[in-house]
mmCIF file of C-alpha atoms in Angstrom:
data_model
loop_
_atom_site.group_PDB
_atom_site.id
_atom_site.type_symbol
_atom_site.label_atom_id
_atom_site.label_comp_id
_atom_site.label_asym_id
_atom_site.label_seq_id
_atom_site.Cartn_x
_atom_site.Cartn_y
_atom_site.Cartn_z
ATOM 1 C CA MET J 690 9.224 -8.419 -10.849
ATOM 2 C CA THR J 691 12.973 -8.827 -10.047
ATOM 3 C CA LYS J 692 14.825 -7.253 -7.229
ATOM 4 C CA THR J 693 16.875 -5.275 -9.731
ATOM 5 C CA ASP J 694 13.781 -3.698 -11.249
ATOM 6 C CA ILE J 695 12.394 -2.713 -7.758
ATOM 7 C CA LEU J 696 15.765 -1.115 -6.952
ATOM 8 C CA GLU J 697 16.009 0.845 -10.217
ATOM 9 C CA LEU J 698 12.462 2.139 -9.533
ATOM 10 C CA ALA J 699 13.345 3.047 -6.019
ATOM 11 C CA LYS J 700 16.206 5.148 -7.235
ATOM 12 C CA GLN J 701 13.661 7.052 -9.467
ATOM 13 C CA GLY J 702 11.629 7.969 -6.335
ATOM 14 C CA TYR J 703 8.667 5.431 -6.625
ATOM 15 C CA PRO J 704 7.019 5.139 -3.119
ATOM 16 C CA LYS J 705 5.838 1.522 -3.791
ATOM 17 C CA ALA J 706 9.324 0.457 -4.756
ATOM 18 C CA ILE J 707 10.912 2.154 -1.723
ATOM 19 C CA ALA J 708 8.249 0.521 0.524
ATOM 20 C CA THR J 709 9.098 -2.906 -0.907
ATOM 21 C CA LEU J 710 12.772 -2.436 -0.066
ATOM 22 C CA ILE J 711 12.018 -1.206 3.472
ATOM 23 C CA ASN J 712 9.565 -3.932 4.268
ATOM 24 C CA ARG J 713 12.040 -6.563 2.972
ATOM 25 C CA SER J 714 14.500 -5.379 5.638
ATOM 26 C CA LEU J 715 12.145 -4.747 8.534
ATOM 27 C CA GLU J 716 9.327 -7.284 8.246
ATOM 28 C CA PRO J 717 11.512 -10.036 9.627
ATOM 29 C CA LYS J 718 11.844 -7.876 12.680
ATOM 30 C CA GLY J 719 8.076 -7.426 13.113
ATOM 31 C CA ILE J 720 8.002 -3.922 11.702
ATOM 32 C CA SER J 721 5.947 -2.849 8.661
ATOM 33 C CA ALA J 722 6.242 0.393 6.562
ATOM 34 C CA LYS J 723 3.872 2.584 4.645
ATOM 35 C CA VAL J 724 5.440 5.110 2.207
ATOM 36 C CA ALA J 725 3.964 8.232 0.503
ATOM 37 C CA LEU J 726 5.702 10.973 -1.482
ATOM 38 C CA SER J 727 4.134 14.484 -1.302
ATOM 39 C CA ASP J 728 5.845 17.731 -2.540
ATOM 40 C CA GLY J 729 9.181 16.307 -2.567
ATOM 41 C CA CYS J 730 8.917 14.879 0.971
ATOM 42 C CA LEU J 731 9.014 11.040 1.429
ATOM 43 C CA GLN J 732 6.830 10.040 4.377
ATOM 44 C CA VAL J 733 7.440 6.790 5.936
ATOM 45 C CA LEU J 734 5.202 5.331 8.711
ATOM 46 C CA LEU J 735 6.694 2.522 10.767
ATOM 47 C CA GLU J 736 4.318 0.319 12.764
ATOM 48 C CA ALA J 737 4.953 -2.619 15.143
ATOM 49 C CA ASP J 738 3.525 -4.184 18.221
ATOM 50 C CA LYS J 739 5.742 -1.840 20.248
ATOM 51 C CA VAL J 740 6.727 1.637 19.334
ATOM 52 C CA PRO J 741 9.644 1.305 17.015
ATOM 53 C CA ASN J 742 13.061 2.606 18.129
ATOM 54 C CA GLN J 743 13.299 6.198 16.967
ATOM 55 C CA LYS J 744 17.093 6.628 17.178
ATOM 56 C CA VAL J 745 17.814 3.423 15.233
ATOM 57 C CA LEU J 746 15.072 3.379 12.671
ATOM 58 C CA ALA J 747 14.983 7.064 11.774
ATOM 59 C CA ASN J 748 18.579 6.886 10.893
ATOM 60 C CA PHE J 749 18.127 3.671 9.095
ATOM 61 C CA ILE J 750 15.518 5.125 6.741
ATOM 62 C CA TYR J 751 17.378 8.426 6.443
ATOM 63 C CA GLN J 752 20.456 6.677 5.377
ATOM 64 C CA GLY J 753 18.713 4.309 2.873
ATOM 65 C CA THR J 754 16.831 7.321 1.241
ATOM 66 C CA LEU J 755 19.984 9.249 1.039
ATOM 67 C CA GLU J 756 21.838 6.509 -0.787
ATOM 68 C CA LEU J 757 19.015 6.151 -3.296
ATOM 69 C CA GLY J 758 19.869 9.522 -4.739
ATOM 70 C CA ALA J 759 16.291 10.100 -6.114
ATOM 71 C CA GLU J 760 16.072 13.676 -7.377
ATOM 72 C CA SER J 761 12.348 13.769 -6.708
ATOM 73 C CA ILE J 762 12.973 13.484 -2.895
ATOM 74 C CA GLN J 763 14.222 16.540 -1.158
ATOM 75 C CA SER J 764 13.397 15.482 2.452
ATOM 76 C CA VAL J 765 12.227 12.375 4.364
ATOM 77 C CA LYS J 766 9.834 12.369 7.474
ATOM 78 C CA VAL J 767 9.777 9.235 9.487
ATOM 79 C CA TYR J 768 6.909 8.294 11.882
ATOM 80 C CA GLY J 769 6.764 5.601 14.395
ATOM 81 C CA ARG J 770 3.661 4.122 16.103
ATOM 82 C CA SER J 771 2.345 0.884 17.630
ATOM 83 C CA LEU J 772 -0.337 -1.148 15.935
ATOM 84 C CA GLY J 773 -3.857 -0.130 16.568
ATOM 85 C CA LYS J 774 -2.967 3.609 17.335
ATOM 86 C CA SER J 775 -4.132 6.357 15.230
ATOM 87 C CA LYS J 776 -1.373 9.012 16.078
ATOM 88 C CA PRO J 777 2.302 8.457 15.829
ATOM 89 C CA ALA J 778 4.434 8.160 19.055
ATOM 90 C CA TRP J 779 7.265 10.083 17.442
ATOM 91 C CA SER J 780 8.315 11.708 14.186
ATOM 92 C CA GLU J 781 11.671 12.895 12.783
ATOM 93 C CA GLN J 782 12.410 14.840 9.586
ATOM 94 C CA PHE J 783 15.649 15.194 7.679
ATOM 95 C CA ASP J 784 16.647 17.456 4.872
ATOM 96 C CA LEU J 785 18.586 15.372 2.189
ATOM 97 C CA ASP J 786 20.210 18.522 0.871
ATOM 98 C CA ASN J 787 21.500 19.693 4.194
ATOM 99 C CA PRO J 788 25.065 18.274 4.894
ATOM 100 C CA THR J 789 25.027 19.167 8.414
ATOM 101 C CA SER J 790 22.685 16.423 9.161
ATOM 102 C CA LEU J 791 24.644 13.808 7.209
ATOM 103 C CA PRO J 792 25.430 10.730 9.221
ATOM 104 C CA ALA J 793 28.486 8.652 8.691
ATOM 105 C CA GLN J 794 28.489 6.486 5.699
ATOM 106 C CA THR J 795 27.533 2.932 6.685
ATOM 107 C CA SER J 796 25.859 -0.055 5.319
ATOM 108 C CA ASN J 797 23.082 0.123 7.827
ATOM 109 C CA SER J 798 20.191 0.971 5.434
ATOM 110 C CA PHE J 799 17.341 -0.779 3.715
ATOM 111 C CA LEU J 800 19.505 -0.890 0.475
ATOM 112 C CA TYR J 801 21.853 -3.371 1.901
ATOM 113 C CA THR J 802 19.565 -6.414 2.052
ATOM 114 C CA GLY J 803 21.432 -8.405 -0.733
ATOM 115 C CA ARG J 804 24.691 -8.245 -2.836
ATOM 116 C CA GLU J 805 22.731 -6.789 -5.725
ATOM 117 C CA ASN J 806 22.220 -3.700 -3.763
ATOM 118 C CA GLN J 807 25.788 -2.874 -2.733
ATOM 119 C CA ASN J 808 26.503 -0.364 -5.408
ATOM 120 C CA PHE J 809 24.262 2.595 -4.470
ATOM 121 C CA SER J 810 23.622 5.752 -6.409
ATOM 122 C CA SER J 811 26.454 8.158 -5.994
ATOM 123 C CA GLY J 812 25.181 11.580 -7.273
ATOM 124 C CA ARG J 813 23.629 13.024 -4.108
ATOM 125 C CA ARG J 814 26.117 11.286 -1.759
ATOM 126 C CA ALA J 815 29.195 12.646 -3.459
ATOM 127 C CA LYS J 816 27.688 16.169 -3.642
ATOM 128 C CA LEU J 817 26.888 16.094 0.230
ATOM 129 C CA ASP J 818 30.150 14.603 1.204
ATOM 130 C CA LEU J 819 31.922 17.419 -0.579
ATOM 131 C CA GLU J 820 29.868 19.965 1.011
ATOM 132 C CA ARG J 821 30.337 18.440 4.438
ATOM 133 C CA ASP J 822 34.137 18.558 4.005
ATOM 134 C CA GLY J 823 34.045 22.141 3.017
ATOM 135 C CA LEU J 824 34.899 21.362 -0.672
ATOM 136 C CA LYS J 825 33.462 22.364 -3.900
ATOM 137 C CA GLN J 826 33.510 20.329 -7.178
ATOM 138 C CA ASP J 827 35.164 23.008 -9.148
ATOM 139 C CA GLY J 828 38.527 22.622 -7.467
ATOM 140 C CA LEU J 829 38.771 24.080 -3.847
ATOM 141 C CA LYS J 830 41.651 23.202 -1.685
ATOM 142 C CA GLN J 831 41.569 20.188 0.749
ATOM 143 C CA ASP J 832 44.135 20.174 3.569
ATOM 144 C CA GLY J 833 45.987 22.912 1.772
ATOM 145 C CA LEU J 834 46.400 21.024 -1.388
ATOM 146 C CA LYS J 835 44.824 21.631 -4.823
ATOM 147 C CA GLN J 836 42.805 18.685 -6.371
ATOM 148 C CA ASP J 837 44.371 19.206 -9.828
ATOM 149 C CA GLY J 838 47.832 18.776 -8.498
ATOM 150 C CA LEU J 839 47.371 15.678 -6.241
ATOM 151 C CA LYS J 840 48.765 12.290 -7.028
ATOM 152 C CA ARG J 841 46.665 9.284 -6.657
ATOM 153 C CA ASN J 842 48.683 7.570 -4.036
ATOM 154 C CA GLY J 843 47.435 4.090 -3.379
ATOM 155 C CA LEU J 844 44.329 4.416 -5.613
ATOM 156 C CA LYS J 845 43.632 1.737 -8.192
ATOM 157 C CA PRO J 846 40.723 2.772 -10.408
ATOM 158 C CA SER J 847 40.767 -0.624 -12.221
ATOM 159 C CA GLY J 848 39.585 -2.477 -9.091
ATOM 160 C CA LEU J 849 36.491 -0.234 -8.651
ATOM 161 C CA LYS J 850 33.201 0.099 -10.592
ATOM 162 C CA PRO J 851 32.629 3.524 -12.217
ATOM 163 C CA ASP J 852 29.887 4.780 -9.970
ATOM 164 C CA ARG J 853 31.949 3.656 -6.777
ATOM 165 C CA LEU J 854 35.028 5.221 -8.201
ATOM 166 C CA GLU J 855 33.214 8.584 -8.613
ATOM 167 C CA ILE J 856 32.309 8.496 -4.988
ATOM 168 C CA THR J 857 35.733 7.617 -3.575
ATOM 169 C CA ALA J 858 37.492 10.152 -5.819
ATOM 170 C CA ALA J 859 35.043 13.013 -5.154
ATOM 171 C CA THR J 860 34.948 12.440 -1.343
ATOM 172 C CA ASN J 861 38.677 12.238 -0.975
ATOM 173 C CA GLY J 862 39.647 14.886 -3.675
ATOM 174 C CA PHE J 863 41.699 12.578 -5.878
ATOM 175 C CA THR J 864 40.232 13.666 -9.132
ATOM 176 C CA SER J 865 39.662 17.048 -10.883
ATOM 177 C CA ALA J 866 36.191 18.324 -11.937
ATOM 178 C CA LYS J 867 36.882 17.457 -15.505
ATOM 179 C CA GLU J 868 37.892 13.871 -14.696
ATOM 180 C CA ARG J 869 34.891 13.374 -12.469
ATOM 181 C CA ASN J 870 32.578 14.387 -15.367
ATOM 182 C CA VAL J 871 34.248 11.813 -17.626
ATOM 183 C CA VAL J 872 33.893 9.051 -15.045
ATOM 184 C CA GLY J 873 30.271 10.085 -14.332
ATOM 185 C CA GLU J 874 29.481 10.042 -18.024
ATOM 186 C CA SER J 875 31.044 6.664 -18.451
ATOM 187 C CA ALA J 876 29.049 5.302 -15.579
ATOM 188 C CA ALA J 877 25.747 6.611 -16.887
ATOM 189 C CA THR J 878 26.548 5.239 -20.405
ATOM 190 C CA LYS J 879 27.245 1.772 -18.941
ATOM 191 C CA ILE J 880 23.986 1.798 -16.931
ATOM 192 C CA GLN J 881 21.955 2.941 -19.747
ATOM 193 C CA LYS J 882 23.327 0.239 -22.024
ATOM 194 C CA THR J 883 22.840 -2.659 -19.537
ATOM 195 C CA LYS J 884 19.434 -1.781 -18.333
ATOM 196 C CA GLY J 885 17.929 -0.263 -21.473
ATOM 197 C CA LYS J 886 15.262 2.368 -21.761
ATOM 198 C CA ASN J 887 12.547 -0.068 -22.772
ATOM 199 C CA LYS J 888 13.141 -2.247 -19.863
ATOM 200 C CA LEU J 889 12.643 0.694 -17.501
ATOM 201 C CA LYS J 890 9.446 1.725 -19.160
ATOM 202 C CA GLN J 891 7.991 -1.821 -18.884
ATOM 203 C CA THR J 892 8.998 -2.016 -15.307
ATOM 204 C CA GLU J 893 7.388 1.453 -14.483
ATOM 205 C CA LYS J 894 4.146 0.134 -16.017
ATOM 206 C CA LYS J 895 4.307 -3.065 -13.981
ATOM 207 C CA ILE J 896 4.658 -1.463 -10.684
ATOM 208 C CA THR J 897 2.092 1.226 -11.533
ATOM 209 C CA GLU J 898 -0.609 -1.382 -12.328
ATOM 210 C CA SER J 899 0.310 -3.981 -9.657
ATOM 211 C CA ALA J 900 -1.003 -2.243 -6.613
ATOM 212 C CA THR J 901 -1.629 -5.499 -4.821
ATOM 213 C CA GLU J 902 2.027 -6.168 -4.834
ATOM 214 C CA SER J 903 2.759 -3.027 -2.914
ATOM 215 C CA PRO J 904 3.305 -3.593 0.884
ATOM 216 C CA ASP J 905 1.923 -0.245 1.875
ATOM 217 C CA GLU J 906 -1.433 -0.879 0.107
ATOM 218 C CA SER J 907 -1.781 -4.537 1.089
ATOM 219 C CA LEU J 908 -1.623 -3.809 4.837
ATOM 220 C CA PRO J 909 -5.102 -4.204 6.107
ATOM 221 C CA LEU J 910 -7.083 -1.196 7.688
ATOM 222 C CA THR J 911 -7.926 -1.450 11.347
ATOM 223 C CA VAL J 912 -11.146 -0.433 12.987
ATOM 224 C CA LYS J 913 -9.530 2.758 14.337
ATOM 225 C CA ASP J 914 -8.224 3.600 10.764
ATOM 226 C CA CYS J 915 -11.852 3.381 9.432
ATOM 227 C CA GLU J 916 -13.196 5.445 12.259
ATOM 228 C CA ASP J 917 -10.558 8.101 11.554
ATOM 229 C CA LEU J 918 -11.447 7.960 7.864
ATOM 230 C CA LEU J 919 -15.141 8.520 8.601
ATOM 231 C CA HIS J 920 -14.335 11.579 10.741
ATOM 232 C CA GLU J 921 -11.966 12.919 8.054
ATOM 233 C CA VAL J 922 -14.079 12.498 4.888
ATOM 234 C CA GLY J 923 -17.608 12.245 6.405
ATOM 235 C CA HIS J 924 -20.425 14.732 5.783
ATOM 236 C CA PHE J 925 -22.844 14.362 8.701
ATOM 237 C CA PRO J 926 -25.520 16.556 10.316
ATOM 238 C CA SER J 927 -23.687 19.143 12.318
ATOM 239 C CA LYS J 928 -26.552 20.317 14.599
ATOM 240 C CA GLY J 929 -29.114 18.830 16.827
ATOM 241 C CA SER J 930 -29.958 15.357 17.881
ATOM 242 C CA LEU J 931 -28.839 13.976 14.571
ATOM 243 C CA ASN J 932 -25.347 15.178 15.180
ATOM 244 C CA VAL J 933 -25.302 13.229 18.506
ATOM 245 C CA ALA J 934 -26.888 10.177 16.743
ATOM 246 C CA TYR J 935 -24.156 9.982 14.177
ATOM 247 C CA TYR J 936 -21.409 10.649 16.925
ATOM 248 C CA TYR J 937 -22.516 7.308 18.465
ATOM 249 C CA ALA J 938 -23.201 5.618 15.201
ATOM 250 C CA ILE J 939 -19.780 5.997 13.641
ATOM 251 C CA PRO J 940 -17.952 3.582 16.044
ATOM 252 C CA LYS J 941 -20.626 0.994 15.242
ATOM 253 C CA LEU J 942 -20.181 1.474 11.497
ATOM 254 C CA ALA J 943 -16.249 1.391 11.595
ATOM 255 C CA PRO J 944 -15.948 -2.378 12.079
ATOM 256 C CA ALA J 945 -18.361 -3.205 9.185
ATOM 257 C CA LEU J 946 -16.135 -1.042 6.808
ATOM 258 C CA VAL J 947 -12.842 -3.007 7.709
ATOM 259 C CA ASN J 948 -13.552 -5.828 5.265
ATOM 260 C CA PHE J 949 -15.437 -3.687 2.843
ATOM 261 C CA LEU J 950 -12.690 -0.966 2.385
ATOM 262 C CA ASN J 951 -9.802 -3.567 2.239
ATOM 263 C CA SER J 952 -11.480 -5.116 -0.830
ATOM 264 C CA ALA J 953 -13.315 -2.028 -2.325
ATOM 265 C CA GLY J 954 -10.399 0.421 -2.234
ATOM 266 C CA SER J 955 -9.977 3.834 -0.589
ATOM 267 C CA ILE J 956 -12.934 5.783 0.646
ATOM 268 C CA VAL J 957 -13.842 8.999 -1.139
ATOM 269 C CA ALA J 958 -16.774 10.288 0.833
ATOM 270 C CA ALA J 959 -19.137 9.173 3.569
ATOM 271 C CA ILE J 960 -22.554 10.945 3.806
ATOM 272 C CA GLY J 961 -25.180 10.939 6.418
ATOM 273 C CA THR J 962 -28.599 9.957 4.792
ATOM 274 C CA ARG J 963 -31.917 8.496 5.662
ATOM 275 C CA TYR J 964 -32.723 5.178 4.015
ATOM 276 C CA ARG J 965 -36.214 3.532 4.546
ATOM 277 C CA GLY J 966 -36.876 5.531 7.532
ATOM 278 C CA GLU J 967 -33.568 4.764 9.325
ATOM 279 C CA ILE J 968 -30.478 6.829 9.643
ATOM 280 C CA ALA J 969 -27.923 5.488 7.226
ATOM 281 C CA CYS J 970 -24.468 6.240 5.799
ATOM 282 C CA LEU J 971 -23.676 6.402 2.134
ATOM 283 C CA ILE J 972 -20.223 5.291 1.247
ATOM 284 C CA ILE J 973 -18.466 6.210 -2.049
ATOM 285 C CA THR J 974 -15.124 4.701 -3.129
ATOM 286 C CA GLU J 975 -13.251 4.827 -6.312
ATOM 287 C CA LYS J 976 -15.266 1.730 -7.789
ATOM 288 C CA TYR J 977 -18.201 1.272 -5.532
ATOM 289 C CA LEU J 978 -21.408 2.827 -3.958
ATOM 290 C CA ALA J 979 -22.615 1.282 -0.696
ATOM 291 C CA CYS J 980 -25.242 2.084 1.935
ATOM 292 C CA PHE J 981 -25.212 0.984 5.520
ATOM 293 C CA SER J 982 -28.335 1.616 7.717
ATOM 294 C CA LEU J 983 -27.658 2.285 11.429
ATOM 295 C CA PRO J 984 -30.733 1.028 13.543
ATOM 296 C CA GLU J 985 -30.926 2.983 16.789
ATOM 297 C CA PHE J 986 -31.243 -0.069 19.076
ATOM 298 C CA SER J 987 -28.846 -2.396 17.163
ATOM 299 C CA LYS J 988 -25.107 -2.786 17.972
ATOM 300 C CA THR J 989 -24.179 -3.563 14.294
ATOM 301 C CA PRO J 990 -25.076 -1.741 11.255
ATOM 302 C CA LYS J 991 -26.917 -3.311 8.324
ATOM 303 C CA LYS J 992 -25.529 -3.502 4.851
ATOM 304 C CA GLU J 993 -28.297 -2.329 2.519
ATOM 305 C CA PHE J 994 -26.652 -2.433 -0.820
ATOM 306 C CA VAL J 995 -23.155 -2.415 -2.594
ATOM 307 C CA PHE J 996 -23.080 -1.447 -6.226
ATOM 308 C CA LYS J 997 -20.195 -1.097 -8.684
ATOM 309 C CA LEU J 998 -20.428 2.402 -10.227
ATOM 310 C CA ARG J 999 -19.848 1.193 -13.607
ATOM 311 C CA ASN J 1000 -22.934 -1.004 -13.343
ATOM 312 C CA LEU J 1001 -25.220 1.868 -12.518
ATOM 313 C CA ASP J 1002 -27.447 3.351 -15.241
ATOM 314 C CA ARG J 1003 -27.674 6.823 -13.588
ATOM 315 C CA ILE J 1004 -28.091 8.809 -10.388
ATOM 316 C CA ALA J 1005 -30.841 11.379 -9.986
ATOM 317 C CA ILE J 1006 -29.841 13.991 -7.657
ATOM 318 C CA ALA J 1007 -31.969 16.833 -5.943
ATOM 319 C CA LYS J 1008 -31.684 18.981 -2.851
ATOM 320 C CA ASN J 1009 -33.439 16.503 -0.586
ATOM 321 C CA GLY J 1010 -32.078 13.247 -1.764
ATOM 322 C CA ILE J 1011 -30.975 10.889 -4.704
ATOM 323 C CA ILE J 1012 -32.493 7.996 -6.563
ATOM 324 C CA VAL J 1013 -30.003 5.284 -7.633
ATOM 325 C CA TYR J 1014 -31.051 3.525 -10.899
ATOM 326 C CA ARG J 1015 -29.698 0.169 -12.061
ATOM 327 C CA LYS J 1016 -30.197 -1.358 -15.463
ATOM 328 C CA LYS J 1017 -33.530 -3.181 -15.443
ATOM 329 C CA HIS J 1018 -34.119 -2.541 -11.743
ATOM 330 C CA PRO J 1019 -36.298 -0.005 -9.890
ATOM 331 C CA GLY J 1020 -34.688 3.014 -8.328
ATOM 332 C CA LEU J 1021 -33.598 3.158 -4.786
ATOM 333 C CA THR J 1022 -34.392 6.368 -3.025
ATOM 334 C CA ILE J 1023 -32.089 7.859 -0.347
ATOM 335 C CA TYR J 1024 -32.705 11.131 1.489
ATOM 336 C CA PHE J 1025 -30.489 13.949 2.750
ATOM 337 C CA TYR J 1026 -30.627 15.594 6.074
ATOM 338 C CA GLU J 1027 -29.021 18.766 4.801
ATOM 339 C CA ARG J 1028 -29.187 20.411 1.396
ATOM 340 C CA LYS J 1029 -25.576 21.164 1.168
ATOM 341 C CA THR J 1030 -24.937 17.370 1.009
ATOM 342 C CA ARG J 1031 -25.857 17.399 -2.581
ATOM 343 C CA ASP J 1032 -22.718 19.327 -3.691
ATOM 344 C CA SER J 1033 -20.532 16.939 -1.544
ATOM 345 C CA LEU J 1034 -22.090 13.884 -3.284
ATOM 346 C CA LYS J 1035 -21.654 15.346 -6.856
ATOM 347 C CA LYS J 1036 -18.009 16.077 -6.110
ATOM 348 C CA ALA J 1037 -17.278 12.614 -4.818
ATOM 349 C CA LEU J 1038 -18.974 10.866 -7.845
ATOM 350 C CA GLY J 1039 -17.314 13.041 -10.364
ATOM 351 C CA ASN J 1040 -17.545 11.534 -13.821
ATOM 352 C CA LYS J 1041 -17.820 7.930 -12.590
ATOM 353 C CA VAL J 1042 -21.461 7.708 -13.240
ATOM 354 C CA LYS J 1043 -24.178 9.694 -15.228
ATOM 355 C CA ILE J 1044 -25.866 12.315 -13.066
ATOM 356 C CA GLN J 1045 -29.415 13.478 -13.660
ATOM 357 C CA GLN J 1046 -30.426 16.886 -12.055
ATOM 358 C CA ARG J 1047 -33.809 17.133 -10.315
ATOM 359 C CA ARG J 1048 -35.570 19.758 -8.306
ATOM 360 C CA LEU J 1049 -37.065 17.383 -5.784
ATOM 361 C CA ILE J 1050 -37.285 13.753 -4.932
ATOM 362 C CA PRO J 1051 -40.807 12.696 -4.079
ATOM 363 C CA PRO J 1052 -41.291 11.001 -0.742
ATOM 364 C CA ASP J 1053 -41.571 7.223 -0.633
ATOM 365 C CA LEU J 1054 -43.764 5.168 1.831
ATOM 366 C CA TYR J 1055 -41.073 5.330 4.406
ATOM 367 C CA GLU J 1056 -40.953 9.021 4.272
ATOM 368 C CA ILE J 1057 -44.547 9.519 4.399
ATOM 369 C CA GLY J 1058 -44.734 7.191 7.455
ATOM 370 C CA PHE J 1059 -41.827 9.037 8.925
ATOM 371 C CA ALA J 1060 -43.545 12.434 8.379
ATOM 372 C CA PHE J 1061 -46.850 11.038 9.809
ATOM 373 C CA LEU J 1062 -45.024 9.691 12.880
ATOM 374 C CA GLY J 1063 -43.544 13.097 13.274
ATOM 375 C CA CYS J 1064 -46.978 14.798 13.055
ATOM 376 C CA VAL J 1065 -48.465 12.265 15.613
ATOM 377 C CA THR J 1066 -45.578 12.911 17.882
ATOM 378 C CA LEU J 1067 -46.037 16.609 17.734
ATOM 379 C CA VAL J 1068 -49.736 16.383 18.365
ATOM 380 C CA LEU J 1069 -49.085 14.137 21.369
ATOM 381 C CA CYS J 1070 -46.573 16.752 22.696
ATOM 382 C CA ILE J 1071 -49.097 19.601 22.314
ATOM 383 C CA TRP J 1072 -51.852 17.534 23.982
ATOM 384 C CA ILE J 1073 -49.661 16.654 26.884
ATOM 385 C CA ASN J 1074 -48.500 20.244 27.390
ATOM 386 C CA LEU J 1075 -52.157 21.303 27.283
ATOM 387 C CA LEU J 1076 -53.123 18.730 29.959
ATOM 388 C CA ALA J 1077 -50.076 19.862 32.002
ATOM 389 C CA LEU J 1078 -51.201 23.580 31.778
ATOM 390 C CA TRP J 1079 -54.860 22.635 32.750
ATOM 391 C CA ALA J 1080 -53.561 20.651 35.763
ATOM 392 C CA LEU J 1081 -51.341 23.689 36.753
ATOM 393 C CA PHE J 1082 -54.436 25.955 36.463
ATOM 394 C CA LEU J 1083 -56.670 23.684 38.673
ATOM 395 C CA PHE J 1084 -53.861 23.455 41.171
ATOM 396 C CA LEU J 1085 -53.412 27.287 41.443
ATOM 397 C CA LEU J 1086 -57.213 27.732 41.556
ATOM 398 C CA ASN J 1087 -57.383 25.420 44.559
ATOM 399 C CA VAL J 1088 -54.514 27.034 46.343
ATOM 400 C CA PHE J 1089 -55.971 30.660 46.084
ATOM 401 C CA LEU J 1090 -59.766 29.794 46.209
ATOM 402 C CA GLY J 1091 -59.580 26.937 48.643
ATOM 403 C CA PRO J 1092 -59.344 29.060 51.895
ATOM 404 C CA LEU J 1093 -62.224 31.159 50.796
ATOM 405 C CA ASN J 1094 -64.580 27.989 50.744
#
């Protein structure tokens, strides 16, 4: 994909293309950027070994976003944090439609990394410059003079490109509203002819399908990121000793998920389960279903299985657990700690795999052994308590009846 294609898509508001331009400017300085677009707000996270300079980089991102002129972006929020930290050290938000926060026009932005990027989009910039100077495009006075009656002293339109001419004329008040419209139309016509609609459609398809070329997605997850994800999307027991067990198990599981999630894609859900008598965690991503057991006296989790969802025959779901069926393989049984877990799992799987409803999952040998161990433990506890009560009774009897003897 050429630099011109990326620039065109960035002007249309594609986060991946914008991230590519930002990283091209900042990566030589040891700073990486992740970009997302939500409800018209462009969110840019800047990471480096040391906390990035807020005053310099916030204005740098704002200036570049402003000059892109993407209609789908109304505001930009910039975050800065050091590598390995989960929370940003600072954040700053700008309203692109507010002329009061407009910085001076300069080449200090991520668009100015090469000669091909020198001619930036003019629509939003011209509008904001007019509003900042107290002008309206329909013909207000500037310095006591009317735009329609001004002479173009010293202006040579032939030496400027159409889109640049529009910015210069609109900002300084040298053309009327009618003339600006003509210039704008000619610029749009020229761009449309040179680029072509078909080429833009092909480029959009390329950048949508090539997720691996995107800097924001290619940046590897850290252990802290995985731990935060588990807390965010996890469904674990909320009460009792199991809640404490998972609280200490999550930091052990996070390092094992780093390599897995970097290759398997984003995590959809993490569910606390019981597999072969051990506490475990069921991980669902967009394409994979994985299970990690968390032995109590082990420092590292054990990867039990990793299956592609498309290779599964079906999954039987009941209130107490699930059975995962693969083609020509016996089912693997996993049990829930809480009944409400079933709904969370069904929502995470969606239509990615065939789901079979069941009332109850029968216990396997591990569950029978687990139940038997629980019964034995209960009997031992009762027996110990009875012995303690009998010893207390004998002690009290000796205290009160001893003096009589």
